[in-house]
Amino acid sequence: RGILQMPCGNCIYTQYYHAGHYAVDLFTRGGGPIYGAEDGVVIRSDYGWNGGYGNVIEVDHGNGLITLYAHNRELYVREGDRVTRGQRIAWMGNSGRVYGSTGIHVHFEVRVNGVKKNPLLYLQ
C-alpha cells in the first residue's frame, strides 16, 4: 500500500482514476472534514472557480509529491502554512464544476514531478 493517509474519514469512492479523470472522488455522507494526506507546505489555497476545481488546496510534500483537494466548502489553511499528516485542512463541498449526482465530495489528485498519478497507488 501507499504512504498517504485518506483525505477523509469513512470515505466512499464515487469515481476512480481513469482517462479524463486523473483523480479519485471520495464522499462522506453529509460532508465532513478533509485531512492533509501527509506533512507538507500549502502552495495553493484559493476560493473561487479555479478552472472547475472550485475552492482548492494543494500541498507540497517534498520530493516532487503534491496532493490536491478540490470542491471544498471551506478552507482552513493558507498558502505558506505547514500542515501535518491528518490535520484538518478543509470541509468537503461541491464548489466548482460538480455534475449532478456527484454532489458533495472531495476530488483528490496526486502529482509526482508534475504528472498526475493514480491516487490508489499512494493511499494507505
PDB file of C-alpha atoms in Angstrom:
ATOM      1  CA  ARG A   1       0.000   0.000   0.000  1.00  0.00           C
ATOM      2  CA  GLY A   2       0.938   3.633  -0.278  1.00  0.00           C
ATOM      3  CA  ILE A   3       2.304   6.296   2.007  1.00  0.00           C
ATOM      4  CA  LEU A   4      -0.590   8.768   2.097  1.00  0.00           C
ATOM      5  CA  GLN A   5      -3.452   8.928   4.588  1.00  0.00           C
ATOM      6  CA  MET A   6      -7.014   9.015   3.228  1.00  0.00           C
ATOM      7  CA  PRO A   7      -8.152  12.649   2.957  1.00  0.00           C
ATOM      8  CA  CYS A   8     -11.453  11.937   4.743  1.00  0.00           C
ATOM      9  CA  GLY A   9     -12.871   9.595   7.363  1.00  0.00           C
ATOM     10  CA  ASN A  10     -15.246   6.783   6.398  1.00  0.00           C
ATOM     11  CA  CYS A  11     -14.845   7.729   2.741  1.00  0.00           C
ATOM     12  CA  ILE A  12     -16.697   6.016  -0.064  1.00  0.00           C
ATOM     13  CA  TYR A  13     -15.236   6.098  -3.577  1.00  0.00           C
ATOM     14  CA  THR A  14     -17.653   7.641  -6.070  1.00  0.00           C
ATOM     15  CA  GLN A  15     -15.266   7.886  -9.021  1.00  0.00           C
ATOM     16  CA  TYR A  16     -11.924   6.280  -9.721  1.00  0.00           C
ATOM     17  CA  TYR A  17      -8.896   7.334 -11.733  1.00  0.00           C
ATOM     18  CA  HIS A  18      -9.423   6.933 -15.493  1.00  0.00           C
ATOM     19  CA  ALA A  19      -8.734   8.737 -18.765  1.00  0.00           C
ATOM     20  CA  GLY A  20     -10.245  12.203 -18.390  1.00  0.00           C
ATOM     21  CA  HIS A  21     -10.471  11.940 -14.581  1.00  0.00           C
ATOM     22  CA  TYR A  22      -6.961  11.825 -13.171  1.00  0.00           C
ATOM     23  CA  ALA A  23      -8.012  11.638  -9.532  1.00  0.00           C
ATOM     24  CA  VAL A  24     -10.347   9.827  -7.180  1.00  0.00           C
ATOM     25  CA  ASP A  25     -13.581  11.288  -5.848  1.00  0.00           C
ATOM     26  CA  LEU A  26     -14.442  10.473  -2.247  1.00  0.00           C
ATOM     27  CA  PHE A  27     -17.699  11.066  -0.438  1.00  0.00           C
ATOM     28  CA  THR A  28     -18.663  11.153   3.220  1.00  0.00           C
ATOM     29  CA  ARG A  29     -22.391  11.189   3.950  1.00  0.00           C
ATOM     30  CA  GLY A  30     -23.369  14.772   4.794  1.00  0.00           C
ATOM     31  CA  GLY A  31     -19.889  16.040   4.007  1.00  0.00           C
ATOM     32  CA  GLY A  32     -17.106  16.223   6.518  1.00  0.00           C
ATOM     33  CA  PRO A  33     -13.566  17.347   7.218  1.00  0.00           C
ATOM     34  CA  ILE A  34     -10.734  16.956   4.723  1.00  0.00           C
ATOM     35  CA  TYR A  35      -7.341  15.971   6.133  1.00  0.00           C
ATOM     36  CA  GLY A  36      -3.825  16.514   4.851  1.00  0.00           C
ATOM     37  CA  ALA A  37      -2.570  13.226   3.424  1.00  0.00           C
ATOM     38  CA  GLU A  38       0.984  13.813   4.692  1.00  0.00           C
ATOM     39  CA  ASP A  39       3.178  16.541   6.189  1.00  0.00           C
ATOM     40  CA  GLY A  40       3.877  19.400   3.805  1.00  0.00           C
ATOM     41  CA  VAL A  41       3.551  23.058   2.885  1.00  0.00           C
ATOM     42  CA  VAL A  42       0.428  24.617   1.371  1.00  0.00           C
ATOM     43  CA  ILE A  43       1.321  26.010  -2.045  1.00  0.00           C
ATOM     44  CA  ARG A  44      -2.233  26.947  -3.069  1.00  0.00           C
ATOM     45  CA  SER A  45      -5.365  27.755  -1.110  1.00  0.00           C
ATOM     46  CA  ASP A  46      -7.919  29.537  -3.266  1.00  0.00           C
ATOM     47  CA  TYR A  47     -11.634  30.222  -3.166  1.00  0.00           C
ATOM     48  CA  GLY A  48     -13.467  30.553  -6.484  1.00  0.00           C
ATOM     49  CA  TRP A  49     -13.901  28.665  -9.747  1.00  0.00           C
ATOM     50  CA  ASN A  50     -10.211  27.735 -10.203  1.00  0.00           C
ATOM     51  CA  GLY A  51     -10.643  26.030 -13.560  1.00  0.00           C
ATOM     52  CA  GLY A  52     -13.514  23.918 -12.241  1.00  0.00           C
ATOM     53  CA  TYR A  53     -11.741  22.764  -9.072  1.00  0.00           C
ATOM     54  CA  GLY A  54     -13.758  25.238  -7.034  1.00  0.00           C
ATOM     55  CA  ASN A  55     -12.299  26.002  -3.616  1.00  0.00           C
ATOM     56  CA  VAL A  56      -8.992  24.178  -3.811  1.00  0.00           C
ATOM     57  CA  ILE A  57      -5.899  23.355  -1.752  1.00  0.00           C
ATOM     58  CA  GLU A  58      -2.544  21.997  -2.951  1.00  0.00           C
ATOM     59  CA  VAL A  59       0.104  20.686  -0.568  1.00  0.00           C
ATOM     60  CA  ASP A  60       3.762  20.134  -1.471  1.00  0.00           C
ATOM     61  CA  HIS A  61       5.120  17.121   0.422  1.00  0.00           C
ATOM     62  CA  GLY A  62       8.648  17.342  -0.978  1.00  0.00           C
ATOM     63  CA  ASN A  63      10.467  15.029  -3.396  1.00  0.00           C
ATOM     64  CA  GLY A  64       8.158  16.144  -6.235  1.00  0.00           C
ATOM     65  CA  LEU A  65       4.982  14.887  -4.488  1.00  0.00           C
ATOM     66  CA  ILE A  66       1.965  17.248  -4.458  1.00  0.00           C
ATOM     67  CA  THR A  67      -1.613  16.486  -3.386  1.00  0.00           C
ATOM     68  CA  LEU A  68      -4.679  18.464  -4.470  1.00  0.00           C
ATOM     69  CA  TYR A  69      -8.046  18.654  -2.686  1.00  0.00           C
ATOM     70  CA  ALA A  70     -10.876  20.209  -4.733  1.00  0.00           C
ATOM     71  CA  HIS A  71     -14.587  21.172  -4.468  1.00  0.00           C
ATOM     72  CA  ASN A  72     -14.288  22.223  -0.806  1.00  0.00           C
ATOM     73  CA  ARG A  73     -16.877  24.299   1.025  1.00  0.00           C
ATOM     74  CA  GLU A  74     -14.414  25.896   3.464  1.00  0.00           C
ATOM     75  CA  LEU A  75     -10.622  26.173   3.536  1.00  0.00           C
ATOM     76  CA  TYR A  76      -8.804  26.126   6.893  1.00  0.00           C
ATOM     77  CA  VAL A  77      -5.220  26.711   5.701  1.00  0.00           C
ATOM     78  CA  ARG A  78      -3.463  29.405   3.685  1.00  0.00           C
ATOM     79  CA  GLU A  79      -0.598  29.428   1.243  1.00  0.00           C
ATOM     80  CA  GLY A  80       2.678  29.036   3.142  1.00  0.00           C
ATOM     81  CA  ASP A  81       1.150  27.154   6.087  1.00  0.00           C
ATOM     82  CA  ARG A  82       2.866  23.968   7.230  1.00  0.00           C
ATOM     83  CA  VAL A  83       0.432  21.082   7.645  1.00  0.00           C
ATOM     84  CA  THR A  84       0.813  17.730   9.332  1.00  0.00           C
ATOM     85  CA  ARG A  85      -0.494  14.338   8.309  1.00  0.00           C
ATOM     86  CA  GLY A  86      -4.117  14.094   9.429  1.00  0.00           C
ATOM     87  CA  GLN A  87      -4.535  17.826  10.077  1.00  0.00           C
ATOM     88  CA  ARG A  88      -7.959  19.225   9.166  1.00  0.00           C
ATOM     89  CA  ILE A  89      -7.372  21.481   6.145  1.00  0.00           C
ATOM     90  CA  ALA A  90     -10.845  21.934   4.630  1.00  0.00           C
ATOM     91  CA  TRP A  91     -14.521  20.944   4.713  1.00  0.00           C
ATOM     92  CA  MET A  92     -15.947  18.800   1.905  1.00  0.00           C
ATOM     93  CA  GLY A  93     -18.212  20.621  -0.530  1.00  0.00           C
ATOM     94  CA  ASN A  94     -19.476  20.899  -4.085  1.00  0.00           C
ATOM     95  CA  SER A  95     -17.823  24.098  -5.341  1.00  0.00           C
ATOM     96  CA  GLY A  96     -16.590  24.416  -8.915  1.00  0.00           C
ATOM     97  CA  ARG A  97     -17.570  22.018 -11.690  1.00  0.00           C
ATOM     98  CA  VAL A  98     -19.576  19.294  -9.969  1.00  0.00           C
ATOM     99  CA  TYR A  99     -22.009  17.290 -12.075  1.00  0.00           C
ATOM    100  CA  GLY A 100     -25.392  16.060 -10.873  1.00  0.00           C
ATOM    101  CA  SER A 101     -25.217  13.052  -8.604  1.00  0.00           C
ATOM    102  CA  THR A 102     -21.540  13.543  -7.687  1.00  0.00           C
ATOM    103  CA  GLY A 103     -22.731  16.187  -5.199  1.00  0.00           C
ATOM    104  CA  ILE A 104     -20.647  16.869  -2.106  1.00  0.00           C
ATOM    105  CA  HIS A 105     -17.258  15.135  -2.328  1.00  0.00           C
ATOM    106  CA  VAL A 106     -13.513  15.710  -2.435  1.00  0.00           C
ATOM    107  CA  HIS A 107     -11.629  15.396  -5.720  1.00  0.00           C
ATOM    108  CA  PHE A 108      -8.199  14.092  -4.644  1.00  0.00           C
ATOM    109  CA  GLU A 109      -5.212  14.222  -7.004  1.00  0.00           C
ATOM    110  CA  VAL A 110      -1.648  13.019  -6.562  1.00  0.00           C
ATOM    111  CA  ARG A 111       1.084  14.542  -8.713  1.00  0.00           C
ATOM    112  CA  VAL A 112       4.652  13.315  -8.885  1.00  0.00           C
ATOM    113  CA  ASN A 113       7.078  15.651 -10.651  1.00  0.00           C
ATOM    114  CA  GLY A 114       4.107  17.361 -12.318  1.00  0.00           C
ATOM    115  CA  VAL A 115       2.495  14.142 -13.613  1.00  0.00           C
ATOM    116  CA  LYS A 116      -0.956  13.135 -12.326  1.00  0.00           C
ATOM    117  CA  LYS A 117      -0.781   9.613 -10.873  1.00  0.00           C
ATOM    118  CA  ASN A 118      -3.427   7.147  -9.754  1.00  0.00           C
ATOM    119  CA  PRO A 119      -4.033   8.039  -6.075  1.00  0.00           C
ATOM    120  CA  LEU A 120      -4.836   4.397  -5.304  1.00  0.00           C
ATOM    121  CA  LEU A 121      -1.120   3.661  -5.712  1.00  0.00           C
ATOM    122  CA  TYR A 122      -0.310   6.104  -2.906  1.00  0.00           C
ATOM    123  CA  LEU A 123      -3.188   5.840  -0.415  1.00  0.00           C
ATOM    124  CA  GLN A 124      -2.915   3.515   2.585  1.00  0.00           C
TER     125      GLN A 124
END
